[in-house]
Amino acid sequence: MSALHLAVLFSVAVPMGLGLLLDRIFGEPSHHHPLVGFGRYAAAVERLIRHVADGRGAGLLAWSVAVLPWVALAGSLKAADAWLGLALDVGLLYFAVGGRSLAEHARAVGAPLAAGDLAGARQRLSWIVSRDTAELDEAGVAKATVESVLENGNDAIFGALFWFALLGGPGALMFRLANTLDAMWGYRNERYLRFGWAAARIDDVLNFIPARLTALSYALLGHTAAALRCWRTQAPAWDSPNAGPVMAAGAGALHVSLGGPAVYHGHLETRPTLGTGAPARAADIDKAVALVHNSVWLWLLAIAALNVLIHA
């Protein structure tokens, strides 16, 4: 392998692998998580701008003030010194991904569910989803957990990896902050319908390619034909343009049935059915976690190979 190939791997694959390794070892910080501080900062930005203006333009301005200075700072620090840039890339990717946390939260639901503790499983599920969980049966808890794992595989891992591969640590940071603002402002209610429009649309744009690559990864590592068929026929009916492909392909890959009616804040929402086969069970939670984990390895190998080939 030439010196150029080694340099390319060192600039992309090595810091990516190190960032993922840190996430695997340490997980998300239990105290003083940077996103908590960012959330407070974003809330202050919102209050300040809403004193002056409201609507879509104000929302776009608020998004810009909340995200762009941090991304610009990360970019300038990365450019200042090669070793500082490497450390920054590793640290920002570790900050941006949440693979261990995703697996831990899913297994915290799956373990009591498999042991017959439905009440405990419902409680742990309520920590990770916004739907009402009090009346869910075993299949409902398993289905909601598998859906969360598949969708958040993209939001918590693969979206950050995609933008890291393109722009390094600043790209991963941009994705994570944009995704956080979508979770804060991207609601279709009276308060955020217009102000949060920019946050929701920017998140959709940043997620468009990663979501489809995530869906393809799930398909390649599971029941491929069924996953591709579900993606093609079922995803267009899903409300989210990015969650639809991810969840449909993931359900097909696992050969389980997801989607269907769900209660959110006391209101029943009728959602399309995704996937094939029987409704998800407790054992399918671990299968979904394994599918995401194996997809991470696929991405790491594919990104390393692609960067070497491009610079061959």
GROMACS .gro file of C-alpha atoms in nm:
model
  312
    1MET     CA    1   0.000   0.000   0.000
    2SER     CA    2   0.138   0.340  -0.101
    3ALA     CA    3   0.201   0.633   0.128
    4LEU     CA    4  -0.095   0.812  -0.032
    5HIS     CA    5  -0.326   0.521   0.045
    6LEU     CA    6  -0.207   0.518   0.404
    7ALA     CA    7  -0.263   0.893   0.431
    8VAL     CA    8  -0.618   0.859   0.300
    9LEU     CA    9  -0.698   0.580   0.543
   10PHE     CA   10  -0.546   0.782   0.827
   11SER     CA   11  -0.752   1.086   0.736
   12VAL     CA   12  -1.086   0.905   0.717
   13ALA     CA   13  -1.103   0.539   0.818
   14VAL     CA   14  -0.869   0.553   1.117
   15PRO     CA   15  -1.035   0.848   1.296
   16MET     CA   16  -1.375   0.699   1.208
   17GLY     CA   17  -1.275   0.369   1.363
   18LEU     CA   18  -1.133   0.542   1.670
   19GLY     CA   19  -1.448   0.750   1.718
   20LEU     CA   20  -1.664   0.438   1.694
   21LEU     CA   21  -1.432   0.256   1.934
   22LEU     CA   22  -1.465   0.533   2.191
   23ASP     CA   23  -1.843   0.513   2.160
   24ARG     CA   24  -1.829   0.135   2.205
   25ILE     CA   25  -1.608   0.164   2.516
   26PHE     CA   26  -1.756   0.466   2.691
   27GLY     CA   27  -2.100   0.527   2.540
   28GLU     CA   28  -2.263   0.864   2.584
   29PRO     CA   29  -2.153   1.080   2.881
   30SER     CA   30  -2.384   1.019   3.177
   31HIS     CA   31  -2.318   1.369   3.313
   32HIS     CA   32  -2.263   1.703   3.143
   33HIS     CA   33  -2.355   1.577   2.796
   34PRO     CA   34  -2.262   1.844   2.539
   35LEU     CA   35  -2.604   1.817   2.376
   36VAL     CA   36  -2.767   1.928   2.700
   37GLY     CA   37  -2.563   2.247   2.687
   38PHE     CA   38  -2.640   2.288   2.319
   39GLY     CA   39  -3.010   2.244   2.390
   40ARG     CA   40  -2.999   2.528   2.642
   41TYR     CA   41  -2.808   2.744   2.398
   42ALA     CA   42  -3.059   2.671   2.120
   43ALA     CA   43  -3.350   2.750   2.352
   44ALA     CA   44  -3.188   3.086   2.434
   45VAL     CA   45  -3.140   3.156   2.062
   46GLU     CA   46  -3.506   3.077   2.002
   47ARG     CA   47  -3.623   3.311   2.277
   48LEU     CA   48  -3.399   3.591   2.152
   49ILE     CA   49  -3.506   3.567   1.788
   50ARG     CA   50  -3.874   3.523   1.868
   51HIS     CA   51  -3.862   3.859   2.048
   52VAL     CA   52  -3.780   4.015   1.711
   53ALA     CA   53  -3.952   3.800   1.453
   54ASP     CA   54  -4.133   3.472   1.394
   55GLY     CA   55  -4.213   3.253   1.097
   56ARG     CA   56  -3.996   3.055   0.858
   57GLY     CA   57  -3.732   3.322   0.810
   58ALA     CA   58  -3.687   3.360   1.183
   59GLY     CA   59  -3.659   2.983   1.217
   60LEU     CA   60  -3.391   2.967   0.950
   61LEU     CA   61  -3.200   3.249   1.119
   62ALA     CA   62  -3.227   3.072   1.455
   63TRP     CA   63  -3.101   2.746   1.301
   64SER     CA   64  -2.806   2.929   1.147
   65VAL     CA   65  -2.713   3.105   1.472
   66ALA     CA   66  -2.747   2.782   1.668
   67VAL     CA   67  -2.546   2.555   1.435
   68LEU     CA   68  -2.311   2.739   1.203
   69PRO     CA   69  -2.079   2.910   1.454
   70TRP     CA   70  -1.993   2.575   1.615
   71VAL     CA   71  -1.933   2.409   1.280
   72ALA     CA   72  -1.716   2.701   1.167
   73LEU     CA   73  -1.517   2.687   1.489
   74ALA     CA   74  -1.460   2.314   1.448
   75GLY     CA   75  -1.352   2.367   1.087
   76SER     CA   76  -1.103   2.638   1.177
   77LEU     CA   77  -0.951   2.432   1.459
   78LYS     CA   78  -0.924   2.128   1.231
   79ALA     CA   79  -0.740   2.333   0.970
   80ALA     CA   80  -0.498   2.485   1.222
   81ASP     CA   81  -0.294   2.172   1.291
   82ALA     CA   82  -0.290   1.817   1.155
   83TRP     CA   83  -0.267   1.642   1.492
   84LEU     CA   84  -0.525   1.873   1.648
   85GLY     CA   85  -0.745   1.804   1.346
   86LEU     CA   86  -0.712   1.429   1.398
   87ALA     CA   87  -0.798   1.454   1.768
   88LEU     CA   88  -1.089   1.684   1.687
   89ASP     CA   89  -1.224   1.444   1.424
   90VAL     CA   90  -1.214   1.152   1.665
   91GLY     CA   91  -1.371   1.352   1.947
   92LEU     CA   92  -1.647   1.502   1.735
   93LEU     CA   93  -1.743   1.167   1.585
   94TYR     CA   94  -1.753   1.015   1.933
   95PHE     CA   95  -1.979   1.304   2.035
   96ALA     CA   96  -2.200   1.263   1.727
   97VAL     CA   97  -2.269   0.887   1.732
   98GLY     CA   98  -2.475   0.699   1.987
   99GLY     CA   99  -2.441   0.334   1.894
  100ARG     CA  100  -2.376   0.195   2.241
  101SER     CA  101  -2.654   0.403   2.392
  102LEU     CA  102  -2.896   0.283   2.124
  103ALA     CA  103  -2.813  -0.082   2.196
  104GLU     CA  104  -2.831  -0.034   2.574
  105HIS     CA  105  -3.171   0.132   2.561
  106ALA     CA  106  -3.307  -0.137   2.330
  107ARG     CA  107  -3.178  -0.423   2.545
  108ALA     CA  108  -3.315  -0.255   2.856
  109VAL     CA  109  -3.658  -0.307   2.700
  110GLY     CA  110  -3.587  -0.650   2.553
  111ALA     CA  111  -3.457  -0.811   2.873
  112PRO     CA  112  -3.768  -0.756   3.091
  113LEU     CA  113  -3.992  -0.827   2.794
  114ALA     CA  114  -3.828  -1.165   2.737
  115ALA     CA  115  -3.855  -1.237   3.111
  116GLY     CA  116  -4.229  -1.169   3.110
  117ASP     CA  117  -4.208  -0.833   3.289
  118LEU     CA  118  -4.437  -0.641   3.057
  119ALA     CA  119  -4.480  -0.347   3.297
  120GLY     CA  120  -4.103  -0.303   3.325
  121ALA     CA  121  -4.061  -0.325   2.950
  122ARG     CA  122  -4.333  -0.064   2.896
  123GLN     CA  123  -4.163   0.171   3.140
  124ARG     CA  124  -3.821   0.140   2.976
  125LEU     CA  125  -3.977   0.181   2.633
  126SER     CA  126  -4.141   0.507   2.744
  127TRP     CA  127  -3.790   0.648   2.795
  128ILE     CA  128  -3.700   0.615   2.426
  129VAL     CA  129  -4.023   0.670   2.229
  130SER     CA  130  -4.284   0.944   2.220
  131ARG     CA  131  -4.585   0.716   2.176
  132ASP     CA  132  -4.805   0.608   2.467
  133THR     CA  133  -4.682   0.277   2.606
  134ALA     CA  134  -4.915   0.207   2.902
  135GLU     CA  135  -5.154  -0.017   2.706
  136LEU     CA  136  -4.912  -0.193   2.473
  137ASP     CA  137  -4.905  -0.571   2.475
  138GLU     CA  138  -4.586  -0.777   2.427
  139ALA     CA  139  -4.600  -0.750   2.048
  140GLY     CA  140  -4.665  -0.376   2.068
  141VAL     CA  141  -4.364  -0.318   2.294
  142ALA     CA  142  -4.139  -0.530   2.073
  143LYS     CA  143  -4.262  -0.359   1.757
  144ALA     CA  144  -4.207  -0.010   1.897
  145THR     CA  145  -3.858  -0.100   2.016
  146VAL     CA  146  -3.752  -0.253   1.684
  147GLU     CA  147  -3.887   0.052   1.501
  148SER     CA  148  -3.685   0.280   1.728
  149VAL     CA  149  -3.367   0.078   1.678
  150LEU     CA  150  -3.398   0.077   1.299
  151GLU     CA  151  -3.486   0.445   1.265
  152ASN     CA  152  -3.229   0.564   1.517
  153GLY     CA  153  -2.964   0.353   1.351
  154ASN     CA  154  -2.972   0.621   1.085
  155ASP     CA  155  -3.027   0.920   1.312
  156ALA     CA  156  -2.778   0.818   1.583
  157ILE     CA  157  -2.508   0.650   1.374
  158PHE     CA  158  -2.515   0.638   0.996
  159GLY     CA  159  -2.607   0.998   0.927
  160ALA     CA  160  -2.308   1.110   1.133
  161LEU     CA  161  -2.080   0.858   0.958
  162PHE     CA  162  -2.190   0.981   0.616
  163TRP     CA  163  -2.119   1.346   0.691
  164PHE     CA  164  -1.797   1.253   0.868
  165ALA     CA  165  -1.682   1.072   0.554
  166LEU     CA  166  -1.751   1.387   0.350
  167LEU     CA  167  -1.645   1.668   0.586
  168GLY     CA  168  -1.470   1.508   0.881
  169GLY     CA  169  -1.555   1.600   1.238
  170PRO     CA  170  -1.722   1.931   1.147
  171GLY     CA  171  -1.959   1.740   0.917
  172ALA     CA  172  -2.054   1.494   1.191
  173LEU     CA  173  -2.105   1.787   1.428
  174MET     CA  174  -2.329   1.965   1.178
  175PHE     CA  175  -2.543   1.655   1.138
  176ARG     CA  176  -2.580   1.594   1.511
  177LEU     CA  177  -2.672   1.955   1.590
  178ALA     CA  178  -2.918   1.969   1.298
  179ASN     CA  179  -3.076   1.643   1.412
  180THR     CA  180  -3.106   1.782   1.765
  181LEU     CA  181  -3.278   2.097   1.643
  182ASP     CA  182  -3.522   1.888   1.442
  183ALA     CA  183  -3.607   1.704   1.764
  184MET     CA  184  -3.653   2.039   1.943
  185TRP     CA  185  -3.825   2.248   1.676
  186GLY     CA  186  -3.945   2.017   1.401
  187TYR     CA  187  -4.300   1.972   1.529
  188ARG     CA  188  -4.616   2.031   1.329
  189ASN     CA  189  -4.797   2.215   1.604
  190GLU     CA  190  -4.904   2.574   1.650
  191ARG     CA  191  -4.579   2.682   1.812
  192TYR     CA  192  -4.336   2.528   1.563
  193LEU     CA  193  -4.528   2.481   1.237
  194ARG     CA  194  -4.360   2.784   1.082
  195PHE     CA  195  -4.065   2.853   1.313
  196GLY     CA  196  -3.952   2.490   1.303
  197TRP     CA  197  -3.999   2.448   0.929
  198ALA     CA  198  -3.634   2.515   0.848
  199ALA     CA  199  -3.506   2.275   1.116
  200ALA     CA  200  -3.730   1.996   0.986
  201ARG     CA  201  -3.649   2.053   0.618
  202ILE     CA  202  -3.272   2.085   0.675
  203ASP     CA  203  -3.274   1.762   0.872
  204ASP     CA  204  -3.464   1.594   0.586
  205VAL     CA  205  -3.205   1.715   0.335
  206LEU     CA  206  -2.906   1.611   0.546
  207ASN     CA  207  -3.065   1.269   0.603
  208PHE     CA  208  -3.179   1.202   0.246
  209ILE     CA  209  -2.873   1.011   0.121
  210PRO     CA  210  -2.769   0.857   0.456
  211ALA     CA  211  -3.119   0.717   0.509
  212ARG     CA  212  -3.114   0.540   0.174
  213LEU     CA  213  -2.765   0.406   0.232
  214THR     CA  214  -2.883   0.282   0.571
  215ALA     CA  215  -3.180   0.111   0.409
  216LEU     CA  216  -2.948  -0.051   0.155
  217SER     CA  217  -2.717  -0.169   0.434
  218TYR     CA  218  -3.007  -0.330   0.619
  219ALA     CA  219  -3.118  -0.498   0.297
  220LEU     CA  220  -2.774  -0.637   0.215
  221LEU     CA  221  -2.731  -0.785   0.564
  222GLY     CA  222  -3.077  -0.939   0.601
  223HIS     CA  223  -3.348  -1.085   0.380
  224THR     CA  224  -3.235  -0.881   0.082
  225ALA     CA  225  -3.515  -0.943  -0.168
  226ALA     CA  226  -3.788  -0.885   0.090
  227ALA     CA  227  -3.615  -0.572   0.222
  228LEU     CA  228  -3.583  -0.417  -0.124
  229ARG     CA  229  -3.944  -0.504  -0.206
  230CYS     CA  230  -4.072  -0.349   0.118
  231TRP     CA  231  -3.860  -0.040   0.058
  232ARG     CA  232  -4.001   0.001  -0.291
  233THR     CA  233  -4.367  -0.069  -0.215
  234GLN     CA  234  -4.419   0.040   0.147
  235ALA     CA  235  -4.184   0.330   0.217
  236PRO     CA  236  -4.368   0.584  -0.005
  237ALA     CA  237  -4.676   0.556   0.217
  238TRP     CA  238  -4.482   0.644   0.534
  239ASP     CA  239  -4.514   1.000   0.661
  240SER     CA  240  -4.139   1.065   0.685
  241PRO     CA  241  -3.946   1.060   0.356
  242ASN     CA  242  -3.635   0.926   0.532
  243ALA     CA  243  -3.773   0.706   0.809
  244GLY     CA  244  -3.992   0.525   0.557
  245PRO     CA  245  -3.710   0.364   0.354
  246VAL     CA  246  -3.505   0.288   0.667
  247MET     CA  247  -3.787   0.120   0.858
  248ALA     CA  248  -3.943  -0.058   0.561
  249ALA     CA  249  -3.609  -0.203   0.450
  250GLY     CA  250  -3.519  -0.293   0.808
  251ALA     CA  251  -3.851  -0.467   0.867
  252GLY     CA  252  -3.814  -0.662   0.545
  253ALA     CA  253  -3.454  -0.751   0.629
  254LEU     CA  254  -3.562  -0.888   0.969
  255HIS     CA  255  -3.874  -1.054   0.824
  256VAL     CA  256  -4.102  -0.892   1.082
  257SER     CA  257  -4.415  -0.679   1.066
  258LEU     CA  258  -4.390  -0.323   1.196
  259GLY     CA  259  -4.597  -0.006   1.172
  260GLY     CA  260  -4.973  -0.005   1.214
  261PRO     CA  261  -5.181   0.198   1.461
  262ALA     CA  262  -5.004   0.378   1.746
  263VAL     CA  263  -5.119   0.624   2.013
  264TYR     CA  264  -4.929   0.952   2.047
  265HIS     CA  265  -5.025   1.192   2.328
  266GLY     CA  266  -5.369   1.037   2.352
  267HIS     CA  267  -5.441   1.044   1.979
  268LEU     CA  268  -5.458   0.730   1.767
  269GLU     CA  269  -5.251   0.750   1.448
  270THR     CA  270  -5.311   0.500   1.172
  271ARG     CA  271  -4.977   0.420   1.014
  272PRO     CA  272  -4.905   0.185   0.722
  273THR     CA  273  -4.782  -0.165   0.787
  274LEU     CA  274  -4.414  -0.222   0.714
  275GLY     CA  275  -4.224  -0.543   0.651
  276THR     CA  276  -4.337  -0.901   0.612
  277GLY     CA  277  -4.404  -1.195   0.841
  278ALA     CA  278  -4.529  -1.206   1.196
  279PRO     CA  279  -4.535  -0.908   1.434
  280ALA     CA  280  -4.207  -0.839   1.612
  281ARG     CA  281  -4.130  -1.032   1.932
  282ALA     CA  282  -3.883  -0.980   2.215
  283ALA     CA  283  -3.615  -1.182   2.035
  284ASP     CA  284  -3.636  -0.950   1.735
  285ILE     CA  285  -3.501  -0.660   1.943
  286ASP     CA  286  -3.159  -0.823   1.966
  287LYS     CA  287  -3.180  -0.906   1.595
  288ALA     CA  288  -3.243  -0.540   1.515
  289VAL     CA  289  -2.949  -0.433   1.732
  290ALA     CA  290  -2.728  -0.689   1.556
  291LEU     CA  291  -2.842  -0.563   1.215
  292VAL     CA  292  -2.738  -0.208   1.307
  293HIS     CA  293  -2.407  -0.330   1.454
  294ASN     CA  294  -2.322  -0.533   1.143
  295SER     CA  295  -2.415  -0.236   0.925
  296VAL     CA  296  -2.160  -0.022   1.113
  297TRP     CA  297  -1.887  -0.268   1.014
  298LEU     CA  298  -2.011  -0.265   0.656
  299TRP     CA  299  -1.996   0.115   0.646
  300LEU     CA  300  -1.649   0.130   0.798
  301LEU     CA  301  -1.509  -0.119   0.548
  302ALA     CA  302  -1.692   0.037   0.253
  303ILE     CA  303  -1.578   0.392   0.337
  304ALA     CA  304  -1.216   0.280   0.379
  305ALA     CA  305  -1.221   0.091   0.049
  306LEU     CA  306  -1.398   0.372  -0.136
  307ASN     CA  307  -1.152   0.636  -0.021
  308VAL     CA  308  -0.854   0.423  -0.124
  309LEU     CA  309  -1.007   0.354  -0.465
  310ILE     CA  310  -1.085   0.721  -0.525
  311HIS     CA  311  -0.725   0.817  -0.452
  312ALA     CA  312  -0.570   0.519  -0.633
   0.00000   0.00000   0.00000
